[in-house]
Short mmCIF file of C-alpha atoms in Angstrom, two decimals:
data_model
loop_
_atom_site.label_atom_id
_atom_site.label_comp_id
_atom_site.label_asym_id
_atom_site.label_seq_id
_atom_site.Cartn_x
_atom_site.Cartn_y
_atom_site.Cartn_z
CA MET A 246 46.10 -51.54 60.06
CA LYS A 247 48.37 -51.19 56.82
CA PRO A 248 48.64 -47.83 56.12
CA MET A 249 47.30 -46.58 52.49
CA ALA A 250 49.88 -46.06 49.82
CA ASN A 251 49.41 -43.19 46.97
CA LEU A 252 48.14 -45.80 44.59
CA ASP A 253 45.23 -46.92 47.28
CA TYR A 254 44.42 -42.93 47.56
CA VAL A 255 43.99 -42.95 43.60
CA SER A 256 41.71 -46.11 43.84
CA LEU A 257 39.73 -44.59 46.85
CA TYR A 258 39.10 -41.27 44.91
CA ALA A 259 38.22 -42.76 41.46
CA GLU A 260 35.73 -44.89 43.18
CA MET A 261 34.30 -42.09 44.98
CA LEU A 262 34.36 -40.19 41.62
CA ARG A 263 32.76 -42.84 40.01
CA GLU A 264 29.57 -43.18 42.32
CA ASN A 265 29.39 -39.41 43.20
CA ASN A 266 30.13 -36.81 40.37
CA LYS A 267 30.22 -33.80 43.43
CA PHE A 268 33.67 -35.00 44.11
CA PHE A 269 34.66 -33.30 40.54
CA LEU A 270 34.57 -29.97 42.13
CA GLN A 271 37.57 -30.22 44.05
CA GLN A 272 39.37 -31.39 40.60
CA LYS A 273 37.96 -28.60 38.94
CA MET A 274 39.16 -26.14 41.74
CA LEU A 275 42.91 -27.80 41.38
CA ILE A 276 43.20 -27.53 37.60
CA ASP A 277 41.54 -24.23 37.39
CA SER A 278 44.12 -22.70 39.86
CA GLN A 279 46.89 -23.95 38.42
CA ILE A 280 46.19 -22.60 34.96
CA LYS A 281 45.78 -19.25 36.42
CA ALA A 282 48.85 -19.38 38.76
CA SER A 283 50.73 -20.52 35.17
CA SER A 284 49.30 -17.49 33.41
CA SER A 285 50.05 -15.01 36.30
CA LEU A 286 53.91 -16.24 36.70
CA PHE A 287 54.52 -16.06 32.93
CA LYS A 288 52.69 -12.67 32.22
CA ASN A 289 54.54 -11.19 35.07
CA ARG A 290 58.16 -12.69 33.92
CA PHE A 291 57.85 -11.84 30.73
CA ALA A 292 56.20 -8.28 31.24
CA GLY A 293 57.34 -5.38 28.64
CA LYS A 294 59.59 -7.63 26.77
CA ASP A 295 58.64 -9.43 23.18
CA PHE A 296 56.84 -12.89 24.67
CA LYS A 297 57.73 -15.31 21.87
CA THR A 298 61.41 -14.50 21.83
CA GLU A 299 61.58 -14.84 25.80
CA ALA A 300 59.22 -17.68 25.87
CA ARG A 301 61.43 -19.75 23.55
CA LYS A 302 64.30 -19.05 25.56
CA TYR A 303 62.99 -20.36 28.52
CA LEU A 304 61.31 -23.26 26.55
CA ARG A 305 64.89 -23.99 25.40
CA ALA A 306 66.49 -23.57 28.83
CA VAL A 307 64.03 -26.03 30.31
CA GLY A 308 64.57 -28.68 27.34
CA LEU A 309 61.09 -28.17 25.67
CA LEU A 310 62.39 -26.66 23.00
CA LYS A 311 65.58 -27.86 20.90
CA PRO A 312 68.28 -25.30 21.11
CA MET B 298 24.82 -38.68 40.61
CA LYS B 299 27.21 -41.26 38.84
CA GLY B 300 30.71 -39.97 37.86
CA TYR B 301 29.15 -41.13 34.30
CA THR B 302 26.88 -42.73 31.79
CA LEU B 303 27.01 -44.69 28.94
CA GLU B 304 24.94 -43.08 25.74
CA ASN B 305 25.13 -44.94 22.69
CA GLY B 306 28.65 -45.87 23.21
CA THR B 307 29.78 -42.06 24.02
CA VAL B 308 31.00 -41.73 27.52
CA VAL B 309 29.32 -38.92 29.17
CA ILE B 310 31.70 -37.50 32.21
CA ASN B 311 29.09 -35.62 34.63
CA ARG B 312 30.90 -32.53 35.39
CA ASP B 313 31.38 -29.07 34.76
CA LEU B 314 34.16 -27.58 32.56
CA THR B 315 37.89 -26.88 33.65
CA GLU B 316 39.62 -24.11 32.36
CA LEU B 317 42.01 -27.02 31.13
CA ASP B 318 38.75 -28.04 28.89
CA PHE B 319 38.31 -24.93 27.52
CA PHE B 320 41.73 -24.76 26.58
CA VAL B 321 41.88 -28.22 24.78
CA LYS B 322 38.23 -27.37 22.91
CA SER B 323 39.27 -24.19 21.49
CA PHE B 324 42.15 -25.90 19.99
CA LEU B 325 40.40 -28.72 18.88
CA ASP B 326 37.39 -26.93 17.39
CA VAL B 327 39.86 -25.71 15.05
CA LEU B 328 42.39 -28.69 14.39
CA LYS B 329 39.23 -30.77 13.47
CA LYS B 330 38.20 -28.82 10.96
CA HIS B 331 41.32 -29.97 9.09
CA SER B 332 42.35 -33.15 10.31
CA GLY B 333 41.38 -36.06 12.13
CA PHE B 334 42.74 -36.44 15.77
CA LEU B 335 42.95 -38.43 18.95
CA ILE B 336 43.63 -37.20 22.52
CA VAL B 337 46.19 -40.03 24.13
CA SER B 338 47.79 -39.90 27.70
CA GLY B 339 47.11 -37.69 30.57
CA PHE B 340 44.53 -35.87 29.55
CA VAL B 341 42.27 -39.12 28.88
CA SER B 342 42.77 -39.66 32.99
CA ILE B 343 42.74 -35.81 33.80
CA SER B 344 39.20 -35.57 31.81
CA THR B 345 38.06 -38.36 33.53
CA GLY B 346 38.89 -37.14 36.92
CA ARG B 347 42.39 -37.80 37.94
CA THR B 348 43.38 -34.98 40.17
CA ARG B 349 46.54 -33.98 38.88
CA GLY B 350 48.42 -30.73 37.14
CA THR B 351 49.50 -31.20 33.52
CA GLU B 352 51.20 -28.90 31.49
CA ASP B 353 50.93 -30.58 28.12
CA VAL B 354 48.30 -32.35 26.15
CA ASP B 355 49.06 -34.97 23.63
CA VAL B 356 47.00 -35.31 20.69
CA LEU B 357 48.01 -37.46 17.65
CA ILE B 358 47.26 -36.53 14.04
CA PRO B 359 47.69 -38.29 10.52
CA LEU B 360 50.64 -36.78 9.07
CA LEU B 361 49.28 -34.16 6.74
CA GLU B 362 50.24 -32.95 3.53
CA TYR B 363 51.96 -29.83 3.51
CA GLU B 364 49.20 -27.44 2.04
CA LYS B 365 46.45 -29.04 4.52
CA PHE B 366 49.07 -28.25 7.21
CA LYS B 367 49.38 -24.54 6.39
CA GLU B 368 45.69 -24.09 6.18
CA PHE B 369 45.58 -25.31 9.75
CA PHE B 370 48.34 -23.54 11.02
CA ASP B 371 47.17 -20.18 9.76
CA ASP B 372 43.76 -21.21 11.04
CA ILE B 373 44.93 -22.01 14.60
CA ASN B 374 47.21 -18.74 14.72
CA LYS B 375 44.02 -16.65 13.73
CA HIS B 376 42.21 -18.12 16.66
CA GLY B 377 44.67 -17.04 19.27
CA PHE B 378 47.25 -19.68 19.32
CA TRP B 379 51.36 -19.33 18.77
CA CYS B 380 53.53 -22.74 18.02
CA TYR B 381 56.70 -22.74 20.15
CA GLN B 382 58.63 -24.27 16.95
CA GLY B 383 58.15 -21.15 14.70
CA ASN B 384 56.05 -18.59 13.25
CA ASP B 385 56.31 -20.16 9.80
CA ALA B 386 54.21 -22.96 8.33
CA LYS B 387 56.87 -24.30 6.14
CA GLU B 388 59.71 -24.15 9.14
CA VAL B 389 57.09 -25.85 11.62
CA TYR B 390 56.01 -28.94 8.64
CA SER B 391 59.66 -29.30 8.77
CA TYR B 392 59.26 -31.25 12.18
CA LEU B 393 56.17 -32.50 11.30
CA GLN B 394 58.02 -34.28 8.37
CA GLU B 395 60.84 -36.03 10.55
CA MET B 396 57.71 -37.23 12.88
CA THR B 397 58.78 -34.68 15.60
CA SER B 398 55.85 -33.31 17.74
CA VAL B 399 54.88 -29.55 17.77
CA ARG B 400 53.12 -27.85 20.51
CA PHE B 401 51.14 -24.62 20.80
CA ALA B 402 49.83 -22.48 23.31
CA LYS B 403 47.48 -19.34 23.65
CA LYS B 404 48.94 -16.24 22.34
CA GLY B 405 50.81 -14.60 25.83
CA GLU B 406 50.86 -18.13 27.33
CA VAL B 407 53.54 -20.72 27.92
CA PHE B 408 51.22 -23.46 29.72
CA PRO B 409 49.45 -25.47 28.93
CA ASN B 410 50.07 -26.41 25.30
CA MET B 411 49.08 -28.92 22.62
CA GLU B 412 51.63 -31.36 21.82
CA VAL B 413 50.46 -32.25 18.41
CA ILE B 414 52.17 -35.79 17.20
CA PRO B 415 52.33 -36.81 13.60
CA VAL B 416 51.35 -40.52 12.85
CA THR B 417 51.64 -42.59 10.05
CA PRO B 418 51.20 -46.59 9.42
CA LYS B 419 54.44 -46.91 10.15
CA ARG B 420 54.01 -45.99 13.63
CA LYS B 421 51.68 -48.90 14.45
CA THR B 422 50.33 -48.62 17.88
CA LYS B 423 49.85 -44.98 17.38
CA TRP B 424 48.33 -45.56 14.17
CA PHE B 425 45.97 -48.27 15.92
CA GLU B 426 44.92 -45.86 18.50
CA LEU B 427 44.02 -43.14 15.98
CA ASN B 428 41.82 -45.45 13.88
CA HIS B 429 40.07 -46.86 17.28
CA PRO B 430 38.55 -43.82 19.01
CA GLN B 431 36.55 -43.93 22.18
CA ASP B 432 34.27 -40.80 22.23
CA ILE B 433 34.04 -38.72 25.20
CA LYS B 434 31.58 -35.75 26.17
CA ILE B 435 31.63 -33.29 28.76
CA LYS B 436 28.66 -31.00 28.71
CA ASN B 437 29.15 -29.67 25.19
CA PHE B 438 32.96 -30.48 24.70
CA ALA B 439 33.02 -33.67 22.32
CA PHE B 440 36.39 -35.29 21.78
CA LYS B 441 37.87 -38.93 21.13
CA VAL B 442 40.44 -40.57 22.88
CA SER B 443 42.11 -44.07 22.77
CA PRO B 444 40.23 -47.15 24.13
CA PHE B 445 40.39 -46.87 27.80
CA GLU B 446 41.78 -50.60 27.89
CA PHE B 447 44.58 -49.63 25.26
CA GLU B 448 45.25 -46.23 27.14
CA ILE B 449 45.76 -48.19 30.57
CA LEU B 450 48.12 -50.83 29.14
CA TYR B 451 50.35 -48.43 27.40
CA LYS B 452 50.79 -46.60 30.31
CA GLU B 453 51.33 -49.48 32.75
CA ILE B 454 53.49 -51.76 29.84
CA VAL B 455 55.41 -49.07 27.75
CA LEU B 456 55.36 -45.56 29.62
CA GLY B 457 55.45 -47.03 33.25
CA SER B 458 56.63 -43.70 35.53
CA GLU B 459 54.81 -43.29 38.81
CA LYS B 460 52.79 -41.20 37.21
CA ASP B 461 51.48 -43.09 34.78
CA ILE B 462 51.17 -46.44 36.96
CA ALA B 463 48.67 -43.73 38.95
CA ASP B 464 46.96 -42.70 35.66
CA ALA B 465 46.12 -46.13 34.89
CA ARG B 466 44.93 -47.10 38.45
CA HIS B 467 42.69 -44.34 38.01
CA LEU B 468 41.31 -45.71 34.63
CA ARG B 469 41.06 -49.08 36.15
CA ASP B 470 39.07 -47.80 39.06
CA PHE B 471 36.68 -45.45 37.53
CA PHE B 472 35.87 -47.33 34.63
CA LYS B 473 36.22 -50.67 36.35
CA ASP B 474 32.01 -51.26 35.22
CA ILE B 475 32.84 -51.03 31.72
CA LEU B 476 36.30 -52.36 30.94
CA LYS B 477 36.20 -55.67 28.91
CA ASN B 478 38.83 -58.13 29.43
CA GLU B 479 39.03 -59.50 25.93
CA LYS B 480 39.93 -56.09 24.85
CA PHE B 481 42.89 -56.09 27.31
CA LYS B 482 43.80 -59.09 25.47
CA GLU B 483 43.63 -58.27 22.03
CA PHE B 484 45.35 -54.41 22.81
CA GLU B 485 48.37 -56.08 24.83
CA LYS B 486 49.31 -58.11 21.78
CA ILE B 487 49.45 -54.87 19.58
CA ILE B 488 51.12 -52.72 22.23
CA ARG B 489 53.75 -55.29 22.73
CA LEU B 490 54.77 -54.76 19.18
CA GLU B 491 56.07 -51.35 20.15
CA LEU B 492 58.77 -53.01 22.85
#
């Protein structure tokens, strides 16, 4: 039997979601946890400093803002 | 219950709102008072069930006159957002004039961000998308996205990364009951103009 590739899982999950909306619950958990983790990471990283200044330094360093 | 239903041309996704939806909704609630808009790219797939993270949500807007943009900029600041590119409307507007996108996040946060992409009729494919919206609704969150056939082809033909191909596959399978072959043919001609 041929093993499933990543795209096969994407298709399978999309089909399951189409037929049964209870599978959206897992998606919500993943997205919500990602946002909470990101928020917590940057709040800790820039704690006690000027947020925008530090955030812009970080964004320049990762290429999301022009130098 | 099915994952989505179709109500008078609007695709209603049958799920609860996520933190990402609340973020996008709070931005669009302000933006729509000042400008037309269209959500494109990753959030189209994610909002319809693709299970992956994202740091940015892409939104097309027509290039606004400076005064209109300043009204929006001041309003979005009042509603708790900050702009990566600057604190001053004039400074940020200079990016849009150069057809460069600008990004907004919630104050005190870096991600997720809304990437605002200016569009004029010179950018033919993006202008076409902006003027051919598909309505989506999730609970009380209503927004506009590019037609699914367009989004799929754009990801497959123009973008083409592993992530984009997976997003396109998701849309093809999730919406397979409503996708139309004639739209794929029509949109492919428009998209290939960009290559």
